[in-house]
CSV table of C-alpha atoms in Angstrom, one decimal:
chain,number,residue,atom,x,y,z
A,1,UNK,CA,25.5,149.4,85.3
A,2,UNK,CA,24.1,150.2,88.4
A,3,UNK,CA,23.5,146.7,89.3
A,4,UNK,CA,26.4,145.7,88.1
A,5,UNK,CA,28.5,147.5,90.6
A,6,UNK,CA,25.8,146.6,93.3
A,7,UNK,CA,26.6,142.6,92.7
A,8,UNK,CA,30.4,144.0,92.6
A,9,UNK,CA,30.0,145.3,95.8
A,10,UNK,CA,28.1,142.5,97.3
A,11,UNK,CA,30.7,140.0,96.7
A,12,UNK,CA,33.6,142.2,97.0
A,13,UNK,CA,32.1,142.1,100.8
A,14,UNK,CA,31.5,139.0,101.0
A,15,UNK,CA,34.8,138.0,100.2
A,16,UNK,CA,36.2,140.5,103.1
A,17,UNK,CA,33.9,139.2,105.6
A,18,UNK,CA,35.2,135.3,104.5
A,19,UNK,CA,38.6,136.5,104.8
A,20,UNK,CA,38.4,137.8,107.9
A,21,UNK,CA,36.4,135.3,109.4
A,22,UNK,CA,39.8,132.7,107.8
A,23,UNK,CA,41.9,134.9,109.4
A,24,UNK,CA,40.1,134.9,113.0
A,25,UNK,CA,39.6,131.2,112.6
A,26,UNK,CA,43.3,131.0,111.5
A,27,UNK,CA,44.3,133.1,114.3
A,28,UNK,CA,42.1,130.5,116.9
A,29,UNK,CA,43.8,127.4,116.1
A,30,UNK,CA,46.9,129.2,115.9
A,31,UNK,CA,46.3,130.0,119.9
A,32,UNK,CA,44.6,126.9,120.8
A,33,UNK,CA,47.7,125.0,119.3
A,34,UNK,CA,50.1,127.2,121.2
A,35,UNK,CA,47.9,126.3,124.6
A,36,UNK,CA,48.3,122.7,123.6
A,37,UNK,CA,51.7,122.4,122.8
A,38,UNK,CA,52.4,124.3,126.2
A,39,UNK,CA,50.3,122.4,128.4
A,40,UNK,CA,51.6,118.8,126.5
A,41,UNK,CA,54.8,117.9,128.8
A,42,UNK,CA,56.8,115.2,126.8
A,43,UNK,CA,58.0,112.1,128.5
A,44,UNK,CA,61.2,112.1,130.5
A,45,UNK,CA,63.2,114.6,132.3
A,46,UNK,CA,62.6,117.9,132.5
A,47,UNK,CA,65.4,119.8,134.0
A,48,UNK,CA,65.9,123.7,135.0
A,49,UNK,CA,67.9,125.7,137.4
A,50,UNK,CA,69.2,129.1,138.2
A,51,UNK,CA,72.5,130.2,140.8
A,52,UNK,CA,71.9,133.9,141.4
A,53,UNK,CA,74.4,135.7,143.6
A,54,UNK,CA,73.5,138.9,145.7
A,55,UNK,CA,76.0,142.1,147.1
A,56,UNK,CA,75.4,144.8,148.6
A,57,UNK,CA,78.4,147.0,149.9
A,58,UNK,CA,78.1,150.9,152.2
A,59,UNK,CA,81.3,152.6,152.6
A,60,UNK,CA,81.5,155.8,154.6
A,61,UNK,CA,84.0,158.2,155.3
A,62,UNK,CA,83.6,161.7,157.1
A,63,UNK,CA,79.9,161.5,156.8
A,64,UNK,CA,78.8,163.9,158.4
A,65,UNK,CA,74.9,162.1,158.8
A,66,UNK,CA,76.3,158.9,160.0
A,67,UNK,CA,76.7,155.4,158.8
A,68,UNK,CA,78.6,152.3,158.9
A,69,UNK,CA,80.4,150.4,156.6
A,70,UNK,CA,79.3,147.2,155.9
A,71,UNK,CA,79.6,144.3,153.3
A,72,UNK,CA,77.3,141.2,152.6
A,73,UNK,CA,76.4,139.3,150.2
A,74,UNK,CA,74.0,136.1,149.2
A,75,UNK,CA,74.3,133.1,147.0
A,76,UNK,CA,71.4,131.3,146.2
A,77,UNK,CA,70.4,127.9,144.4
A,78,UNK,CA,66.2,127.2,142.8
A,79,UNK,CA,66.5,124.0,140.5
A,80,UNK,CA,63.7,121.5,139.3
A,81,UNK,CA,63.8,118.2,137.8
A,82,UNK,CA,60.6,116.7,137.1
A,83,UNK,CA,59.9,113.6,135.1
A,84,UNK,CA,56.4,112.3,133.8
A,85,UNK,CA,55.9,109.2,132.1
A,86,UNK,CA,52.4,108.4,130.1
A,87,UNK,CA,50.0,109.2,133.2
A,88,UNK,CA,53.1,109.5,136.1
A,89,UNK,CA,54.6,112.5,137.2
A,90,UNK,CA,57.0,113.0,139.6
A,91,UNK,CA,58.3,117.1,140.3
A,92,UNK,CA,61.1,117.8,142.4
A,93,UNK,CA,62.7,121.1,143.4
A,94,UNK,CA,65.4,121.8,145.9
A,95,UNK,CA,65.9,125.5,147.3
A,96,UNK,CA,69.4,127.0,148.8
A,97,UNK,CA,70.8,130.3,150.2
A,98,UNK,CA,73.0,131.3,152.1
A,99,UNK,CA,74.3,135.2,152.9
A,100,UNK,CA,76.3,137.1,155.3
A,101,UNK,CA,76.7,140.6,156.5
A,102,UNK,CA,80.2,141.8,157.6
A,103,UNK,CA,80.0,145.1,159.3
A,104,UNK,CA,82.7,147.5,160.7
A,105,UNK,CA,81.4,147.8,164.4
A,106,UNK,CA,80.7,144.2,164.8
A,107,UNK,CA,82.2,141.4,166.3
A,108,UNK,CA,80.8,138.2,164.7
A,109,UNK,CA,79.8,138.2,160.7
A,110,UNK,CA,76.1,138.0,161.2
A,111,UNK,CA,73.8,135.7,158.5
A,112,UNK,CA,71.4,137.5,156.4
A,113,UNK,CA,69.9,134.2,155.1
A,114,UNK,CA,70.2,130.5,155.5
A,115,UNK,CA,67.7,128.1,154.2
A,116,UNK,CA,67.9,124.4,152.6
A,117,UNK,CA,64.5,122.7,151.7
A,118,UNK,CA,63.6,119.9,149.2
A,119,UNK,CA,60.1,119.3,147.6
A,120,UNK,CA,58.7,116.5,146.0
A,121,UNK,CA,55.2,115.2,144.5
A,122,UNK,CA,54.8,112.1,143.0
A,123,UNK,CA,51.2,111.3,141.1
A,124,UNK,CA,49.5,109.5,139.4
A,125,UNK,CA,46.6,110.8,137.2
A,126,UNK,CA,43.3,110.0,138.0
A,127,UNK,CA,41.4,112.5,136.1
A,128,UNK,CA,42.0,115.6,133.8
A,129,UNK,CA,44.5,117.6,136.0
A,130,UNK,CA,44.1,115.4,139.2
A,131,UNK,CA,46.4,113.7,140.5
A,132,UNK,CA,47.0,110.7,143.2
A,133,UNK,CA,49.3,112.4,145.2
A,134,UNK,CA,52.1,111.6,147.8
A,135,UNK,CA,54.7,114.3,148.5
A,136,UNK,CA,57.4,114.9,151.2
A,137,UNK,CA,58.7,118.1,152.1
A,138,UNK,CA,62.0,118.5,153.6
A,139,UNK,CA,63.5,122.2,155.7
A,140,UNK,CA,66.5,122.8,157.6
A,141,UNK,CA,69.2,125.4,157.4
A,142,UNK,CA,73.7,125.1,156.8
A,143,UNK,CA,75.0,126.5,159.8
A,144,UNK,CA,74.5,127.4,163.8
A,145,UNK,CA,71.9,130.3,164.2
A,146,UNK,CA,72.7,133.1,167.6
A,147,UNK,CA,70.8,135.8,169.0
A,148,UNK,CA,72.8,138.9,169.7
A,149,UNK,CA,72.8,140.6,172.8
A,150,UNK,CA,75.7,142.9,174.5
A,151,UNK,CA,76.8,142.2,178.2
A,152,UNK,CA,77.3,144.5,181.3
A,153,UNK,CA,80.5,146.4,179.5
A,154,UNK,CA,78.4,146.9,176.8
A,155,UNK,CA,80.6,144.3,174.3
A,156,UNK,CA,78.5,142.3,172.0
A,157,UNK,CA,78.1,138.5,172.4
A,158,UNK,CA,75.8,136.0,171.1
A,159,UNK,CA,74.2,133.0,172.6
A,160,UNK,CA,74.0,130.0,169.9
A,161,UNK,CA,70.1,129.1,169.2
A,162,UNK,CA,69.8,126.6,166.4
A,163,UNK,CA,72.1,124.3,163.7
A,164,UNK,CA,71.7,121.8,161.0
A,165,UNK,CA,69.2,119.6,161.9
A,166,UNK,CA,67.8,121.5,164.4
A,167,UNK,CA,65.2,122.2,163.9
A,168,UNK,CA,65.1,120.0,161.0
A,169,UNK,CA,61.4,119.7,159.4
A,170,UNK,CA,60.0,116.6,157.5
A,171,UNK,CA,56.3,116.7,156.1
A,172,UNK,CA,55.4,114.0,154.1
A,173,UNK,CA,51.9,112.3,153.4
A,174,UNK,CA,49.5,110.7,150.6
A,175,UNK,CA,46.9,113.3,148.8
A,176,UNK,CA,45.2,114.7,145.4
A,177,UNK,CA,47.2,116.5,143.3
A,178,UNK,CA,46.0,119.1,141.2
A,179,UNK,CA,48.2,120.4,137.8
A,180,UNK,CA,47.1,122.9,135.1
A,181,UNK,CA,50.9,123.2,133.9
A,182,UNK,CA,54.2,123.3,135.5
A,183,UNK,CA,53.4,127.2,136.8
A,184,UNK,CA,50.5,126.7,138.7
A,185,UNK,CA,49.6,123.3,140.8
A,186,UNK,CA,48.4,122.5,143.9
A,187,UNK,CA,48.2,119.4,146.5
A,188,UNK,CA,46.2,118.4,149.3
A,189,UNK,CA,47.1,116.3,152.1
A,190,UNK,CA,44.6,115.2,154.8
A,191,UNK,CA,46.6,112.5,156.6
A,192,UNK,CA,50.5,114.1,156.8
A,193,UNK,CA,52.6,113.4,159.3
A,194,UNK,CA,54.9,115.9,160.0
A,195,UNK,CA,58.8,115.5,162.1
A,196,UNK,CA,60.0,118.2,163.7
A,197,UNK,CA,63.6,117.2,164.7
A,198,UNK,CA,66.3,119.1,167.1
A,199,UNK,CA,69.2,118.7,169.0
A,200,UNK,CA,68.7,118.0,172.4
A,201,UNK,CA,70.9,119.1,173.9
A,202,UNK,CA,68.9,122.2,173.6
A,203,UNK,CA,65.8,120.7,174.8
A,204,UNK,CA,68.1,119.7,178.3
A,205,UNK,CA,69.0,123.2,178.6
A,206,UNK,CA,67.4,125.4,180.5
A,207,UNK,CA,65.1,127.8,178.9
A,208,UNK,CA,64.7,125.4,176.3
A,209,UNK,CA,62.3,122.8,178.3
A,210,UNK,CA,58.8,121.2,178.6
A,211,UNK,CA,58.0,122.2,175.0
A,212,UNK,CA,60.2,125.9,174.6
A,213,UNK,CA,62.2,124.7,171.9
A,214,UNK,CA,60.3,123.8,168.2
A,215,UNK,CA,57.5,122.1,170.6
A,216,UNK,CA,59.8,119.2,171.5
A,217,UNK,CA,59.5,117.8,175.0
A,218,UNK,CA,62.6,118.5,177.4
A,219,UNK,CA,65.2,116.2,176.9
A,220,UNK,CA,63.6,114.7,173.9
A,221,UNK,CA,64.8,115.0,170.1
A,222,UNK,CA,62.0,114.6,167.8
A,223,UNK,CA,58.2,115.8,167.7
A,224,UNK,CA,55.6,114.1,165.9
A,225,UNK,CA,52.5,115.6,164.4
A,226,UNK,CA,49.2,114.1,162.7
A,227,UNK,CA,47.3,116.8,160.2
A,228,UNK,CA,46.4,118.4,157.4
A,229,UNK,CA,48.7,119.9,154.7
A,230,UNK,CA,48.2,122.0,151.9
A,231,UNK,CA,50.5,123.7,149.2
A,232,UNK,CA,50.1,125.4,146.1
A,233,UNK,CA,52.9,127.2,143.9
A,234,UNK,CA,51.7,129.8,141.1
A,235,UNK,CA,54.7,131.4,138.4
A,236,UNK,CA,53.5,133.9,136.1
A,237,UNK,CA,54.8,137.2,134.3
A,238,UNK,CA,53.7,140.7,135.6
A,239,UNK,CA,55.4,142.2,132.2
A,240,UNK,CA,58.6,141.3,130.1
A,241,UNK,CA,60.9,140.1,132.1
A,242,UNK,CA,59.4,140.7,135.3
A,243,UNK,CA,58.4,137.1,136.8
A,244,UNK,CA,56.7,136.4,140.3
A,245,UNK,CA,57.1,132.9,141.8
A,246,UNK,CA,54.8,131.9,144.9
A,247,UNK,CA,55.0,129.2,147.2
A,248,UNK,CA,52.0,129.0,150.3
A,249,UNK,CA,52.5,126.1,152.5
A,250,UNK,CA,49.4,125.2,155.0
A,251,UNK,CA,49.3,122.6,158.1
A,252,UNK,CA,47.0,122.3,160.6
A,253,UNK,CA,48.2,119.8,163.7
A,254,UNK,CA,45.2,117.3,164.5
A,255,UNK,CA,46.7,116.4,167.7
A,256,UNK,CA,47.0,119.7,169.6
A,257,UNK,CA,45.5,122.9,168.4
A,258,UNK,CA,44.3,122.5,165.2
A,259,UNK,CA,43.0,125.8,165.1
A,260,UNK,CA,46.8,127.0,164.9
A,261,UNK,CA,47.7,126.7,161.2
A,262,UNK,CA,51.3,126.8,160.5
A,263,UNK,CA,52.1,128.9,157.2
A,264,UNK,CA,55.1,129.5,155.2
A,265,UNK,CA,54.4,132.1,152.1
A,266,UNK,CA,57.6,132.7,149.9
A,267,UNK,CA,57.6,134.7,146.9
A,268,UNK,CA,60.3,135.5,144.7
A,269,UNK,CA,60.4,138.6,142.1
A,270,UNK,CA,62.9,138.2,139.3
A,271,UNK,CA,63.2,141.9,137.3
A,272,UNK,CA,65.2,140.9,134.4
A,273,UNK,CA,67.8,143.1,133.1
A,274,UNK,CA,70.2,141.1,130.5
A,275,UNK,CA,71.0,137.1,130.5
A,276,UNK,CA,73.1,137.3,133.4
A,277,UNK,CA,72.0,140.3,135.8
A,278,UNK,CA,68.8,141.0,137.7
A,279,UNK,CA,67.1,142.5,140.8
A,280,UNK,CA,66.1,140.2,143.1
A,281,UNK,CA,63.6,140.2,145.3
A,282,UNK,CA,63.2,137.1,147.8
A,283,UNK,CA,60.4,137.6,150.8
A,284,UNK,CA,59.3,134.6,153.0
A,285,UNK,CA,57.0,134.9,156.2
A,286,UNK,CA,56.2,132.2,158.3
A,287,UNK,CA,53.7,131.5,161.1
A,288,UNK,CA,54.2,128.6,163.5
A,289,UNK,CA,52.9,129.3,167.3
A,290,UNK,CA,55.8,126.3,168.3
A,291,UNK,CA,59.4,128.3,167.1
A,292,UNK,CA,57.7,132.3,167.7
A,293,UNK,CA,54.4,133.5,168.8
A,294,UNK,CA,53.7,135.8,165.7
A,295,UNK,CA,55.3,136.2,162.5
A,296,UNK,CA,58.7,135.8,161.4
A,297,UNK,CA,59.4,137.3,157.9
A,298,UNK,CA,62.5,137.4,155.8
A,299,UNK,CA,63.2,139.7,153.1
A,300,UNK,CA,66.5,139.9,150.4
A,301,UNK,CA,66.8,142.6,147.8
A,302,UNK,CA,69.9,143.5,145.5
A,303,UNK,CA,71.4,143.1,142.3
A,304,UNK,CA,72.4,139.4,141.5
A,305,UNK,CA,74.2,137.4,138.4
A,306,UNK,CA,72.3,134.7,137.4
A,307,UNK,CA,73.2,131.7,135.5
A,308,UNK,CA,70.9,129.5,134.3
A,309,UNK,CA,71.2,126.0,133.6
C-alpha cells in the first residue's frame, strides 16, 4: 500500500511539474507572439493624431493678497502618418501650437506658445533595425514675436523681433536610421546641411547686424551650415494612462564652432483622465549660441480636451 501511494505521489508530481512547465511555456509564446505582432508594422499607411486644447482663467476681486485677472488659453496639433512598404519606410509627423494670454493690466495679448515644425525620415533597411536614412526637418512659428518693455511714462510697448519665416529653420541630410518600433528610433546624420532663413529687413536694422540676428550676415537673408545631426524620439508609459513622449535634437556646425552643439529637447506628459480630457504637460528647452547665449526653455501646463483621430 505504501508503495502504492509513493508511485501515486510520484506521478501526481510529475504531472504538476509538466503542467506548469505547459503553462510557462504557454505563457512564453503567448509574450513572444504579443512582441511580434507589435513590432510587425503592416504595409501601408499608418495614420494618428491628437488636437488637445489648453485654458487657464484667474479672476480676482477684493483680494486682499493681490492678483490679476487673466485669461489664456492653447490649442495644439501632434499628428503622424507613416507608411512602410516591404523593406521602405517613410515616418512623418507635423507639430502645431499656438496660445495666448489676455491679462487685465496689459495692453497687447501676449503669446504663450507658437511653434510649427515638420519631421520626416525616409529609409530603407539595410540590416535588422537599420536603416538608410535621409530626413529633413522643418521649424518656424504663425505669427510676429515682440519683446516688452515700458517707456519713459511708464506705458508698455513692445518692439517686434521675429515672424513667419523668420527665423525659419531647414535641416535636412542623408544618414543611418535606427528603429526598434514606432516609440523608440533614432537617426544619424554626418553630412546635414542646415538653412537658417530670416527677414532682412531685420538683418539691415540696426542692432540686428554683422551676425546679431539667427547668425545671418547684415543685410543678408539666409545662413548656411555644414554638420552633424542627431535625433532620437522615445514614447513609453510611466503607469496607466500616464505617457511621456521625448524628442532630443543634436547639431554640431562644421564650419564655425563645432564645439557649440545646438540642442532642442521637448518632452510631452499626457496624464489621462477619460477619452476626451487630460493634463497636459508640454516642456521644450533649446540651446543655440546664434538666437541666445544660454538656454531658452518653454513650458505649458493645464487641463486640455483631446480628440484623437
Amino acid at each position: 500500500m505504501k508503495k502504492f501511494l509513493y508511485v501515486l505521489s510520484l506521478i501526481a508530481s510529475a504531472t504538476v511539474v509538466q503542467a506548469q512547465n505547459s503553462e510557462k511555456e504557454l505563457i512564453k509564446n503567448t509574450e513572444q507572439a504579443a512582441k511580434k505582432l507589435a513590432d510587425t508594422i503592416p504595409n501601408g499607411w499608418i495614420k494618428k493624431g491628437n488636437i488637445s486644447f489648453l485654458f487657464n482663467q484667474s479672476n480676482f476681486n477684493n483680494w486682499t493678497a493681490g492678483g490679476e485677472n487673466n485669461l489664456s488659453g492653447n490649442l495644439g496639433i501632434n499628428y503622424d502618418f507613416n507608411y512602410k512598404k516591404n523593406d521602405v519606410s517613410w515616418d512623418n509627423k507635423v507639430l502645431a501650437s499656438y496660445g495666448l494670454l489676455q491679462s487685465e493690466n496689459s495692453s497687447f495679448n501676449k503669446k504663450t506658445d507658437d511653434r510649427l515644425e515638420f519631421n520626416s525620415i525616409l529609409g530603407k533597411q539595410a540590416f535588422e533595425n537599420w536603416y538608410y536614412s535621409f530626413f529633413l526637418n522643418f521649424r518656424t512659428q504663425f505669427t510676429k514675436g515682440y519683446q516688452y518693455g515700458k517707456d519713459a511714462n511708464g506705458a508698455e510697448i513692445r518692439n517686434h523681433t521675429t515672424s513667419f519665416l523668420s527665423p525659419g529653420y531647414l535641416t535636412l541630410g542623408p544618414g543611418m536610421y535606427w528603429k526598434k518600433n514606432e516609440n523608440l528610433r533614432i537617426n544619424f546624420a554626418p553630412l546635414t546641411s542646415k538653412f537658417t532663413f530670416v527677414d532682412n529687413t531685420f538683418t539691415s536694422t540696426p542692432g540686428y547686424v554683422d551676425g546679431d540676428y539667427f547668425g545671418v550676415d547684415a543685410n543678408k537673408s539666409m545662413r548656411y551650415e555644414l554638420g552633424f545631426y542627431a535625433s532620437a524620439y522615445y514614447k513609453f508609459n510611466l503607469m496607466t494612462n500616464v505617457s511621456f513622449e521625448n524628442t532630443l535634437n543634436l547639431y554640431s556646425n562644421y564650419l564655425e564652432d563645432p564645439q557649440n552643439v545646438d540642442i532642442d529637447y521637448s518632452l510631452n506628459v499626457v496624464l489621462k483622465i477619460n477619452k476626451y480630457l487630460s493634463t497636459n504637460v508640454q516642456f521644450q528647452a533649446i540651446y543655440d549660441d546664434n538666437a541666445f547665449q544660454g538656454f531658452q526653455t518653454r513650458e505649458v501646463f493645464g487641463l486640455g480636451v483631446n480628440y484623437g483621430f
